[in-house]
Structures are given as C-alpha cells and as structure tokens.
PDB file of N, CA and C in Angstrom:
ATOM      1  N   MET A   1    -135.123 -62.738 126.337  1.00 45.00           N
ATOM      2  CA  MET A   1    -135.067 -63.762 126.357  1.00 45.00           C
ATOM      3  C   MET A   1    -134.662 -64.041 125.853  1.00 45.00           C
ATOM      4  N   ASN A   2    -133.074 -64.803 125.884  1.00 50.00           N
ATOM      5  CA  ASN A   2    -131.566 -65.214 125.680  1.00 50.00           C
ATOM      6  C   ASN A   2    -131.831 -65.945 124.729  1.00 50.00           C
ATOM      7  N   PRO A   3    -130.842 -65.707 123.170  1.00 52.00           N
ATOM      8  CA  PRO A   3    -131.663 -65.743 121.948  1.00 52.00           C
ATOM      9  C   PRO A   3    -131.711 -67.225 121.380  1.00 52.00           C
ATOM     10  N   ILE A   4    -130.506 -67.779 122.573  1.00 53.00           N
ATOM     11  CA  ILE A   4    -130.544 -69.640 122.242  1.00 53.00           C
ATOM     12  C   ILE A   4    -132.057 -70.433 122.542  1.00 53.00           C
ATOM     13  N   ALA A   5    -132.460 -69.710 124.102  1.00 52.00           N
ATOM     14  CA  ALA A   5    -133.913 -70.199 124.179  1.00 52.00           C
ATOM     15  C   ALA A   5    -134.551 -69.639 123.162  1.00 52.00           C
ATOM     16  N   LEU A   6    -135.191 -68.558 122.932  1.00 53.00           N
ATOM     17  CA  LEU A   6    -135.629 -69.075 121.709  1.00 53.00           C
ATOM     18  C   LEU A   6    -135.895 -69.727 120.353  1.00 53.00           C
ATOM     19  N   ALA A   7    -134.738 -69.715 119.713  1.00 51.00           N
ATOM     20  CA  ALA A   7    -133.932 -70.822 118.960  1.00 51.00           C
ATOM     21  C   ALA A   7    -134.634 -72.586 118.660  1.00 51.00           C
ATOM     22  N   GLN A   8    -134.558 -72.563 121.079  1.00 64.00           N
ATOM     23  CA  GLN A   8    -134.500 -74.174 120.685  1.00 64.00           C
ATOM     24  C   GLN A   8    -136.600 -74.436 121.252  1.00 64.00           C
ATOM     25  N   LYS A   9    -137.092 -73.001 120.875  1.00 72.00           N
ATOM     26  CA  LYS A   9    -138.678 -73.459 120.508  1.00 72.00           C
ATOM     27  C   LYS A   9    -138.924 -73.424 119.622  1.00 72.00           C
ATOM     28  N   LYS A  10    -138.077 -73.270 118.954  1.00 78.00           N
ATOM     29  CA  LYS A  10    -138.798 -73.746 117.624  1.00 78.00           C
ATOM     30  C   LYS A  10    -139.198 -74.700 116.504  1.00 78.00           C
ATOM     31  N   GLU A  11    -140.126 -75.035 116.645  1.00 86.00           N
ATOM     32  CA  GLU A  11    -140.659 -75.934 115.406  1.00 86.00           C
ATOM     33  C   GLU A  11    -139.777 -76.530 114.307  1.00 86.00           C
ATOM     34  N   VAL A  12    -139.707 -75.572 113.548  1.00 89.00           N
ATOM     35  CA  VAL A  12    -138.903 -75.303 112.089  1.00 89.00           C
ATOM     36  C   VAL A  12    -137.566 -74.696 112.334  1.00 89.00           C
ATOM     37  N   PRO A  13    -136.600 -75.232 111.741  1.00 92.00           N
ATOM     38  CA  PRO A  13    -135.127 -74.642 111.695  1.00 92.00           C
ATOM     39  C   PRO A  13    -135.037 -73.288 110.812  1.00 92.00           C
ATOM     40  N   ASP A  14    -134.397 -72.586 110.553  1.00 94.00           N
ATOM     41  CA  ASP A  14    -134.232 -71.512 109.430  1.00 94.00           C
ATOM     42  C   ASP A  14    -133.739 -72.370 108.765  1.00 94.00           C
ATOM     43  N   ILE A  15    -132.685 -73.069 108.551  1.00 94.00           N
ATOM     44  CA  ILE A  15    -131.766 -73.679 107.843  1.00 94.00           C
ATOM     45  C   ILE A  15    -131.485 -75.063 108.372  1.00 94.00           C
ATOM     46  N   VAL A  16    -131.536 -75.976 107.176  1.00 93.00           N
ATOM     47  CA  VAL A  16    -131.351 -77.580 107.616  1.00 93.00           C
ATOM     48  C   VAL A  16    -129.367 -77.963 106.950  1.00 93.00           C
ATOM     49  N   ILE A  17    -128.463 -78.536 107.502  1.00 91.00           N
ATOM     50  CA  ILE A  17    -127.365 -78.223 106.351  1.00 91.00           C
ATOM     51  C   ILE A  17    -127.608 -79.987 106.354  1.00 91.00           C
ATOM     52  N   GLU A  18    -127.454 -81.380 105.117  1.00 90.00           N
ATOM     53  CA  GLU A  18    -127.100 -82.208 105.412  1.00 90.00           C
ATOM     54  C   GLU A  18    -125.718 -82.375 104.750  1.00 90.00           C
ATOM     55  N   VAL A  19    -125.374 -83.251 105.077  1.00 87.00           N
ATOM     56  CA  VAL A  19    -124.087 -83.972 105.214  1.00 87.00           C
ATOM     57  C   VAL A  19    -124.041 -85.108 104.250  1.00 87.00           C
ATOM     58  N   ILE A  20    -123.878 -85.890 102.540  1.00 84.00           N
ATOM     59  CA  ILE A  20    -124.228 -86.594 101.479  1.00 84.00           C
ATOM     60  C   ILE A  20    -122.884 -87.543 101.743  1.00 84.00           C
ATOM     61  N   ILE A  21    -123.288 -88.933 102.362  1.00 81.00           N
ATOM     62  CA  ILE A  21    -121.439 -89.642 102.164  1.00 81.00           C
ATOM     63  C   ILE A  21    -122.206 -90.773 100.804  1.00 81.00           C
ATOM     64  N   THR A  22    -123.844 -90.582 100.886  1.00 77.00           N
ATOM     65  CA  THR A  22    -123.826 -92.026  99.723  1.00 77.00           C
ATOM     66  C   THR A  22    -124.796 -91.520  98.504  1.00 77.00           C
ATOM     67  N   SER A  23    -125.132 -91.460  97.899  1.00 71.00           N
ATOM     68  CA  SER A  23    -125.981 -91.249  96.697  1.00 71.00           C
ATOM     69  C   SER A  23    -126.919 -91.871  96.879  1.00 71.00           C
ATOM     70  N   GLY A  24    -128.316 -91.730  96.902  1.00 68.00           N
ATOM     71  CA  GLY A  24    -129.491 -92.392  96.852  1.00 68.00           C
ATOM     72  C   GLY A  24    -130.534 -91.580  95.870  1.00 68.00           C
ATOM     73  N   THR A  25    -131.365 -92.421  96.218  1.00 63.00           N
ATOM     74  CA  THR A  25    -132.668 -92.495  95.209  1.00 63.00           C
ATOM     75  C   THR A  25    -133.480 -91.140  95.315  1.00 63.00           C
ATOM     76  N   ILE A  26    -134.196 -90.707  96.852  1.00 73.00           N
ATOM     77  CA  ILE A  26    -134.547 -90.093  97.869  1.00 73.00           C
ATOM     78  C   ILE A  26    -133.969 -88.548  97.184  1.00 73.00           C
ATOM     79  N   ASN A  27    -135.138 -87.750  96.718  1.00 82.00           N
ATOM     80  CA  ASN A  27    -135.100 -86.562  96.533  1.00 82.00           C
ATOM     81  C   ASN A  27    -134.818 -86.142  98.498  1.00 82.00           C
ATOM     82  N   ARG A  28    -133.863 -85.246  98.622  1.00 85.00           N
ATOM     83  CA  ARG A  28    -133.587 -84.928 100.219  1.00 85.00           C
ATOM     84  C   ARG A  28    -134.786 -83.906 100.250  1.00 85.00           C
ATOM     85  N   LYS A  29    -134.817 -82.590  99.580  1.00 89.00           N
ATOM     86  CA  LYS A  29    -135.264 -81.597  99.436  1.00 89.00           C
ATOM     87  C   LYS A  29    -136.928 -82.200 100.030  1.00 89.00           C
ATOM     88  N   GLU A  30    -137.460 -83.074  98.750  1.00 89.00           N
ATOM     89  CA  GLU A  30    -139.025 -83.255  99.388  1.00 89.00           C
ATOM     90  C   GLU A  30    -139.004 -83.515 100.478  1.00 89.00           C
ATOM     91  N   LEU A  31    -138.262 -83.785 101.628  1.00 89.00           N
ATOM     92  CA  LEU A  31    -138.846 -84.563 103.313  1.00 89.00           C
ATOM     93  C   LEU A  31    -138.673 -82.919 103.862  1.00 89.00           C
ATOM     94  N   TYR A  32    -138.148 -82.049 103.667  1.00 92.00           N
ATOM     95  CA  TYR A  32    -138.460 -80.437 104.287  1.00 92.00           C
ATOM     96  C   TYR A  32    -139.710 -79.806 103.703  1.00 92.00           C
ATOM     97  N   LYS A  33    -140.004 -80.346 102.864  1.00 93.00           N
ATOM     98  CA  LYS A  33    -141.422 -79.088 102.350  1.00 93.00           C
ATOM     99  C   LYS A  33    -141.939 -78.883 103.108  1.00 93.00           C
ATOM    100  N   PRO A  34    -142.713 -80.857 103.961  1.00 92.00           N
ATOM    101  CA  PRO A  34    -144.021 -80.666 104.591  1.00 92.00           C
ATOM    102  C   PRO A  34    -143.752 -79.550 105.920  1.00 92.00           C
ATOM    103  N   LYS A  35    -142.459 -79.005 106.297  1.00 93.00           N
ATOM    104  CA  LYS A  35    -142.511 -78.722 107.520  1.00 93.00           C
ATOM    105  C   LYS A  35    -141.863 -77.199 107.094  1.00 93.00           C
ATOM    106  N   LYS A  36    -141.651 -76.925 105.806  1.00 94.00           N
ATOM    107  CA  LYS A  36    -141.862 -75.378 105.343  1.00 94.00           C
ATOM    108  C   LYS A  36    -140.124 -74.757 106.007  1.00 94.00           C
ATOM    109  N   VAL A  37    -139.005 -75.730 105.575  1.00 95.00           N
ATOM    110  CA  VAL A  37    -137.814 -75.237 106.170  1.00 95.00           C
ATOM    111  C   VAL A  37    -137.589 -74.572 104.720  1.00 95.00           C
ATOM    112  N   PRO A  38    -137.178 -72.914 104.814  1.00 96.00           N
ATOM    113  CA  PRO A  38    -136.944 -72.079 104.121  1.00 96.00           C
ATOM    114  C   PRO A  38    -135.789 -72.563 103.457  1.00 96.00           C
ATOM    115  N   GLU A  39    -134.799 -73.030 104.897  1.00 96.00           N
ATOM    116  CA  GLU A  39    -133.080 -73.221 103.367  1.00 96.00           C
ATOM    117  C   GLU A  39    -132.550 -74.129 103.382  1.00 96.00           C
ATOM    118  N   VAL A  40    -132.439 -75.339 102.905  1.00 96.00           N
ATOM    119  CA  VAL A  40    -130.986 -76.618 103.284  1.00 96.00           C
ATOM    120  C   VAL A  40    -130.385 -76.252 101.797  1.00 96.00           C
ATOM    121  N   TRP A  41    -128.997 -76.749 102.788  1.00 95.00           N
ATOM    122  CA  TRP A  41    -127.982 -76.874 102.384  1.00 95.00           C
ATOM    123  C   TRP A  41    -127.023 -78.466 102.019  1.00 95.00           C
ATOM    124  N   PHE A  42    -127.252 -78.985 100.783  1.00 93.00           N
ATOM    125  CA  PHE A  42    -126.086 -80.393 100.671  1.00 93.00           C
ATOM    126  C   PHE A  42    -124.981 -80.386 100.580  1.00 93.00           C
ATOM    127  N   TRP A  43    -123.954 -80.655 101.331  1.00 90.00           N
ATOM    128  CA  TRP A  43    -122.811 -80.335 101.581  1.00 90.00           C
ATOM    129  C   TRP A  43    -122.372 -81.915 100.940  1.00 90.00           C
ATOM    130  N   LYS A  44    -121.200 -82.117  99.383  1.00 87.00           N
ATOM    131  CA  LYS A  44    -121.230 -83.870  99.214  1.00 87.00           C
ATOM    132  C   LYS A  44    -119.458 -83.376  98.535  1.00 87.00           C
ATOM    133  N   SER A  45    -118.831 -83.871  98.687  1.00 82.00           N
ATOM    134  CA  SER A  45    -118.020 -84.092  98.771  1.00 82.00           C
ATOM    135  C   SER A  45    -117.348 -82.810  98.581  1.00 82.00           C
ATOM    136  N   ASN A  46    -116.856 -81.940  96.954  1.00 85.00           N
ATOM    137  CA  ASN A  46    -116.443 -80.923  97.149  1.00 85.00           C
ATOM    138  C   ASN A  46    -117.305 -79.751  96.454  1.00 85.00           C
ATOM    139  N   SER A  47    -118.408 -79.815  97.416  1.00 90.00           N
ATOM    140  CA  SER A  47    -119.315 -78.907  97.220  1.00 90.00           C
ATOM    141  C   SER A  47    -120.551 -78.381  97.706  1.00 90.00           C
ATOM    142  N   ILE A  48    -120.836 -77.514  98.084  1.00 93.00           N
ATOM    143  CA  ILE A  48    -121.905 -76.969  98.688  1.00 93.00           C
ATOM    144  C   ILE A  48    -122.990 -76.521  98.287  1.00 93.00           C
ATOM    145  N   LYS A  49    -124.428 -76.986  97.887  1.00 94.00           N
ATOM    146  CA  LYS A  49    -125.549 -76.190  97.346  1.00 94.00           C
ATOM    147  C   LYS A  49    -126.723 -75.862  98.082  1.00 94.00           C
ATOM    148  N   ILE A  50    -127.056 -74.758  98.024  1.00 96.00           N
ATOM    149  CA  ILE A  50    -127.872 -74.180  98.474  1.00 96.00           C
ATOM    150  C   ILE A  50    -129.696 -74.386  98.260  1.00 96.00           C
ATOM    151  N   PHE A  51    -130.746 -74.510  98.422  1.00 97.00           N
ATOM    152  CA  PHE A  51    -131.882 -74.672  98.156  1.00 97.00           C
ATOM    153  C   PHE A  51    -132.636 -73.701  98.980  1.00 97.00           C
ATOM    154  N   ARG A  52    -133.356 -72.056  98.969  1.00 97.00           N
ATOM    155  CA  ARG A  52    -134.380 -71.812  98.921  1.00 97.00           C
ATOM    156  C   ARG A  52    -135.587 -71.952  99.287  1.00 97.00           C
ATOM    157  N   LEU A  53    -136.588 -72.068  99.733  1.00 96.00           N
ATOM    158  CA  LEU A  53    -137.884 -72.762  99.514  1.00 96.00           C
ATOM    159  C   LEU A  53    -138.895 -70.692  98.869  1.00 96.00           C
ATOM    160  N   SER A  54    -139.413 -71.386  97.406  1.00 95.00           N
ATOM    161  CA  SER A  54    -140.061 -70.406  96.874  1.00 95.00           C
ATOM    162  C   SER A  54    -141.335 -70.335  97.296  1.00 95.00           C
ATOM    163  N   GLU A  55    -142.001 -68.772  97.334  1.00 94.00           N
ATOM    164  CA  GLU A  55    -143.155 -68.425  97.728  1.00 94.00           C
ATOM    165  C   GLU A  55    -144.108 -70.230  96.815  1.00 94.00           C
ATOM    166  N   GLN A  56    -143.817 -69.807  95.873  1.00 95.00           N
ATOM    167  CA  GLN A  56    -144.387 -71.331  94.828  1.00 95.00           C
ATOM    168  C   GLN A  56    -144.704 -72.793  96.083  1.00 95.00           C
ATOM    169  N   GLY A  57    -143.768 -72.663  96.762  1.00 93.00           N
ATOM    170  CA  GLY A  57    -143.623 -73.979  98.009  1.00 93.00           C
ATOM    171  C   GLY A  57    -142.197 -74.815  97.630  1.00 93.00           C
ATOM    172  N   GLU A  58    -141.401 -74.468  96.312  1.00 94.00           N
ATOM    173  CA  GLU A  58    -140.623 -75.330  95.991  1.00 94.00           C
ATOM    174  C   GLU A  58    -139.106 -74.763  95.793  1.00 94.00           C
ATOM    175  N   TYR A  59    -138.249 -76.079  96.179  1.00 95.00           N
ATOM    176  CA  TYR A  59    -137.116 -75.570  96.611  1.00 95.00           C
ATOM    177  C   TYR A  59    -136.357 -74.870  94.976  1.00 95.00           C
ATOM    178  N   GLU A  60    -135.744 -73.990  95.192  1.00 96.00           N
ATOM    179  CA  GLU A  60    -134.805 -73.439  94.111  1.00 96.00           C
ATOM    180  C   GLU A  60    -133.352 -73.583  94.419  1.00 96.00           C
ATOM    181  N   GLU A  61    -132.456 -73.945  93.570  1.00 96.00           N
ATOM    182  CA  GLU A  61    -130.860 -73.333  93.969  1.00 96.00           C
ATOM    183  C   GLU A  61    -130.665 -71.885  94.041  1.00 96.00           C
ATOM    184  N   VAL A  62    -130.137 -71.797  95.213  1.00 97.00           N
ATOM    185  CA  VAL A  62    -128.888 -70.401  94.761  1.00 97.00           C
ATOM    186  C   VAL A  62    -127.870 -70.172  95.586  1.00 97.00           C
ATOM    187  N   GLU A  63    -127.629 -68.737  94.852  1.00 95.00           N
ATOM    188  CA  GLU A  63    -125.768 -69.127  95.091  1.00 95.00           C
ATOM    189  C   GLU A  63    -125.310 -69.054  96.607  1.00 95.00           C
ATOM    190  N   ARG A  64    -126.415 -67.744  97.105  1.00 95.00           N
ATOM    191  CA  ARG A  64    -126.193 -67.673  98.633  1.00 95.00           C
ATOM    192  C   ARG A  64    -127.127 -67.804  99.771  1.00 95.00           C
ATOM    193  N   SER A  65    -126.839 -67.980 100.599  1.00 96.00           N
ATOM    194  CA  SER A  65    -127.462 -68.355 101.688  1.00 96.00           C
ATOM    195  C   SER A  65    -128.629 -66.748 101.712  1.00 96.00           C
ATOM    196  N   GLY A  66    -130.087 -66.582 101.960  1.00 95.00           N
ATOM    197  CA  GLY A  66    -130.514 -65.488 102.340  1.00 95.00           C
ATOM    198  C   GLY A  66    -130.509 -65.303 103.723  1.00 95.00           C
ATOM    199  N   PHE A  67    -129.939 -66.349 104.534  1.00 95.00           N
ATOM    200  CA  PHE A  67    -129.901 -65.655 106.721  1.00 95.00           C
ATOM    201  C   PHE A  67    -128.156 -65.510 106.300  1.00 95.00           C
ATOM    202  N   PHE A  68    -127.699 -65.997 105.651  1.00 92.00           N
ATOM    203  CA  PHE A  68    -125.932 -65.041 104.873  1.00 92.00           C
ATOM    204  C   PHE A  68    -125.401 -64.878 103.483  1.00 92.00           C
ATOM    205  N   PRO A  69    -126.114 -63.590 103.949  1.00 94.00           N
ATOM    206  CA  PRO A  69    -125.558 -63.024 102.019  1.00 94.00           C
ATOM    207  C   PRO A  69    -124.317 -63.291 101.991  1.00 94.00           C
ATOM    208  N   ASN A  70    -123.607 -61.998 102.633  1.00 90.00           N
ATOM    209  CA  ASN A  70    -122.286 -62.557 102.939  1.00 90.00           C
ATOM    210  C   ASN A  70    -121.619 -63.285 102.497  1.00 90.00           C
ATOM    211  N   LEU A  71    -122.092 -64.676 102.930  1.00 89.00           N
ATOM    212  CA  LEU A  71    -120.999 -65.516 103.024  1.00 89.00           C
ATOM    213  C   LEU A  71    -121.023 -66.379 102.136  1.00 89.00           C
ATOM    214  N   ASP A  72    -119.491 -66.339 101.254  1.00 89.00           N
ATOM    215  CA  ASP A  72    -118.748 -67.042  99.729  1.00 89.00           C
ATOM    216  C   ASP A  72    -119.215 -68.530 100.161  1.00 89.00           C
ATOM    217  N   PRO A  73    -120.509 -68.871 100.339  1.00 90.00           N
ATOM    218  CA  PRO A  73    -120.290 -71.147 100.391  1.00 90.00           C
ATOM    219  C   PRO A  73    -119.461 -71.553 100.027  1.00 90.00           C
ATOM    220  N   ASN A  74    -118.372 -71.534  99.365  1.00 87.00           N
ATOM    221  CA  ASN A  74    -117.242 -72.357  98.456  1.00 87.00           C
ATOM    222  C   ASN A  74    -115.868 -71.893  99.256  1.00 87.00           C
ATOM    223  N   ILE A  75    -116.236 -71.143 100.030  1.00 87.00           N
ATOM    224  CA  ILE A  75    -115.039 -70.504 100.543  1.00 87.00           C
ATOM    225  C   ILE A  75    -114.811 -71.329 102.263  1.00 87.00           C
ATOM    226  N   LEU A  76    -115.885 -71.943 102.348  1.00 88.00           N
ATOM    227  CA  LEU A  76    -116.205 -72.602 103.654  1.00 88.00           C
ATOM    228  C   LEU A  76    -115.352 -73.901 103.405  1.00 88.00           C
ATOM    229  N   LEU A  77    -115.280 -74.441 101.756  1.00 89.00           N
ATOM    230  CA  LEU A  77    -115.218 -75.814 101.294  1.00 89.00           C
ATOM    231  C   LEU A  77    -113.421 -75.694 102.040  1.00 89.00           C
ATOM    232  N   GLN A  78    -113.101 -74.859 102.416  1.00 89.00           N
ATOM    233  CA  GLN A  78    -111.384 -74.628 102.612  1.00 89.00           C
ATOM    234  C   GLN A  78    -111.151 -74.825 103.763  1.00 89.00           C
ATOM    235  N   TYR A  79    -112.128 -74.386 104.597  1.00 90.00           N
ATOM    236  CA  TYR A  79    -112.573 -74.836 105.998  1.00 90.00           C
ATOM    237  C   TYR A  79    -112.921 -76.463 106.731  1.00 90.00           C
ATOM    238  N   ILE A  80    -113.359 -77.036 105.652  1.00 86.00           N
ATOM    239  CA  ILE A  80    -113.882 -78.166 105.967  1.00 86.00           C
ATOM    240  C   ILE A  80    -113.181 -79.477 106.052  1.00 86.00           C
ATOM    241  N   THR A  81    -112.197 -79.213 105.312  1.00 85.00           N
ATOM    242  CA  THR A  81    -110.928 -80.101 104.490  1.00 85.00           C
ATOM    243  C   THR A  81    -109.673 -80.175 106.017  1.00 85.00           C
ATOM    244  N   ILE A  82    -109.715 -79.278 106.622  1.00 91.00           N
ATOM    245  CA  ILE A  82    -108.991 -78.742 107.635  1.00 91.00           C
ATOM    246  C   ILE A  82    -109.763 -80.339 108.439  1.00 91.00           C
ATOM    247  N   PRO A  83    -108.586 -80.547 108.468  1.00 91.00           N
ATOM    248  CA  PRO A  83    -108.674 -82.428 110.052  1.00 91.00           C
ATOM    249  C   PRO A  83    -109.120 -81.975 110.904  1.00 91.00           C
ATOM    250  N   ASP A  84    -108.181 -81.078 111.862  1.00 94.00           N
ATOM    251  CA  ASP A  84    -109.243 -80.858 113.248  1.00 94.00           C
ATOM    252  C   ASP A  84    -110.097 -79.655 113.008  1.00 94.00           C
ATOM    253  N   GLN A  85    -111.123 -80.017 113.834  1.00 93.00           N
ATOM    254  CA  GLN A  85    -112.615 -79.054 113.742  1.00 93.00           C
ATOM    255  C   GLN A  85    -112.019 -77.525 114.919  1.00 93.00           C
ATOM    256  N   TYR A  86    -111.108 -77.985 115.890  1.00 95.00           N
ATOM    257  CA  TYR A  86    -111.065 -76.518 116.271  1.00 95.00           C
ATOM    258  C   TYR A  86    -109.960 -75.458 115.224  1.00 95.00           C
ATOM    259  N   ASP A  87    -108.911 -75.976 114.895  1.00 95.00           N
ATOM    260  CA  ASP A  87    -107.779 -75.937 113.645  1.00 95.00           C
ATOM    261  C   ASP A  87    -108.956 -75.043 112.884  1.00 95.00           C
ATOM    262  N   ALA A  88    -109.103 -75.761 112.120  1.00 93.00           N
ATOM    263  CA  ALA A  88    -110.107 -74.645 111.242  1.00 93.00           C
ATOM    264  C   ALA A  88    -111.107 -73.947 111.890  1.00 93.00           C
ATOM    265  N   VAL A  89    -111.708 -73.966 112.948  1.00 93.00           N
ATOM    266  CA  VAL A  89    -112.852 -73.113 113.280  1.00 93.00           C
ATOM    267  C   VAL A  89    -111.824 -71.495 113.760  1.00 93.00           C
ATOM    268  N   GLN A  90    -110.416 -71.740 114.028  1.00 94.00           N
ATOM    269  CA  GLN A  90    -109.598 -71.124 114.705  1.00 94.00           C
ATOM    270  C   GLN A  90    -109.590 -70.453 113.447  1.00 94.00           C
ATOM    271  N   GLN A  91    -108.779 -71.061 112.134  1.00 92.00           N
ATOM    272  CA  GLN A  91    -108.178 -70.420 110.784  1.00 92.00           C
ATOM    273  C   GLN A  91    -109.590 -69.540 110.823  1.00 92.00           C
ATOM    274  N   PHE A  92    -110.967 -69.741 110.061  1.00 90.00           N
ATOM    275  CA  PHE A  92    -112.024 -69.361 109.904  1.00 90.00           C
ATOM    276  C   PHE A  92    -111.999 -68.121 110.964  1.00 90.00           C
ATOM    277  N   ILE A  93    -111.936 -67.894 111.878  1.00 91.00           N
ATOM    278  CA  ILE A  93    -112.177 -66.707 113.146  1.00 91.00           C
ATOM    279  C   ILE A  93    -110.497 -65.701 112.779  1.00 91.00           C
ATOM    280  N   GLN A  94    -110.164 -66.093 112.367  1.00 90.00           N
ATOM    281  CA  GLN A  94    -108.745 -65.408 111.859  1.00 90.00           C
ATOM    282  C   GLN A  94    -108.938 -64.622 110.498  1.00 90.00           C
ATOM    283  N   ASP A  95    -109.428 -65.513 109.854  1.00 86.00           N
ATOM    284  CA  ASP A  95    -109.903 -65.278 108.475  1.00 86.00           C
ATOM    285  C   ASP A  95    -111.012 -63.954 108.342  1.00 86.00           C
ATOM    286  N   ILE A  96    -111.589 -64.156 108.909  1.00 83.00           N
ATOM    287  CA  ILE A  96    -112.674 -63.319 109.069  1.00 83.00           C
ATOM    288  C   ILE A  96    -112.708 -61.619 109.691  1.00 83.00           C
ATOM    289  N   ARG A  97    -111.680 -61.687 110.585  1.00 85.00           N
ATOM    290  CA  ARG A  97    -111.027 -60.380 111.443  1.00 85.00           C
ATOM    291  C   ARG A  97    -110.055 -59.926 110.983  1.00 85.00           C
ATOM    292  N   ASN A  98    -109.721 -60.416 109.545  1.00 75.00           N
ATOM    293  CA  ASN A  98    -108.768 -59.783 108.886  1.00 75.00           C
ATOM    294  C   ASN A  98    -109.292 -58.881 107.429  1.00 75.00           C
TER     295      ASN A  98
END
C-alpha cells in the first residue's frame, strides 16, 4: 500500500508543528494530550522547541525529535529565514547531500 495513503488514514499525527505568531495564555501542549500526539514542535521567532509525550502522559521538552534523531532543529532555523520557500528547500537538499 502507498505510504501516503496510510498516513491519510491515521487519526492522530506523529508530529504537530505549530508556528506561534502571538503569545497567549493557553498552554498549547494541553490541546494535544487528549489525542496523545507523540511529538509537538513549536516554532516562535528564532527558536524551535520539541516536546515528546512521556509514558506518564506529560509533554517533556527534548533536544531532538524521536522521529528525526539525526536532525538538529537549530539547523532548520537557517532555512526558515530564507524568504523564498523553493530556494529554502533547494538549499536544504543541497546541504544534506554534501
């Protein structure tokens, strides 16, 4: 079966990535607990924070993704600042091939 088709049938994503534009009083991690989303990423300004759901059902901040352990989230920040999405993707692909 096509891996894309499998992903579309999942009720809960493996990762949620939120882009935070404004600050608020809602604890955004609490929104994902009922669905038991394994990993939540928050990008705000110049930082990416990753939270992994523990066996106790609480989100704990981690340095790296459990799904992408070789990916340093700080490296992603340099591509996020590239204004053109196509250029950013091309640069990322070129850099990981080297």
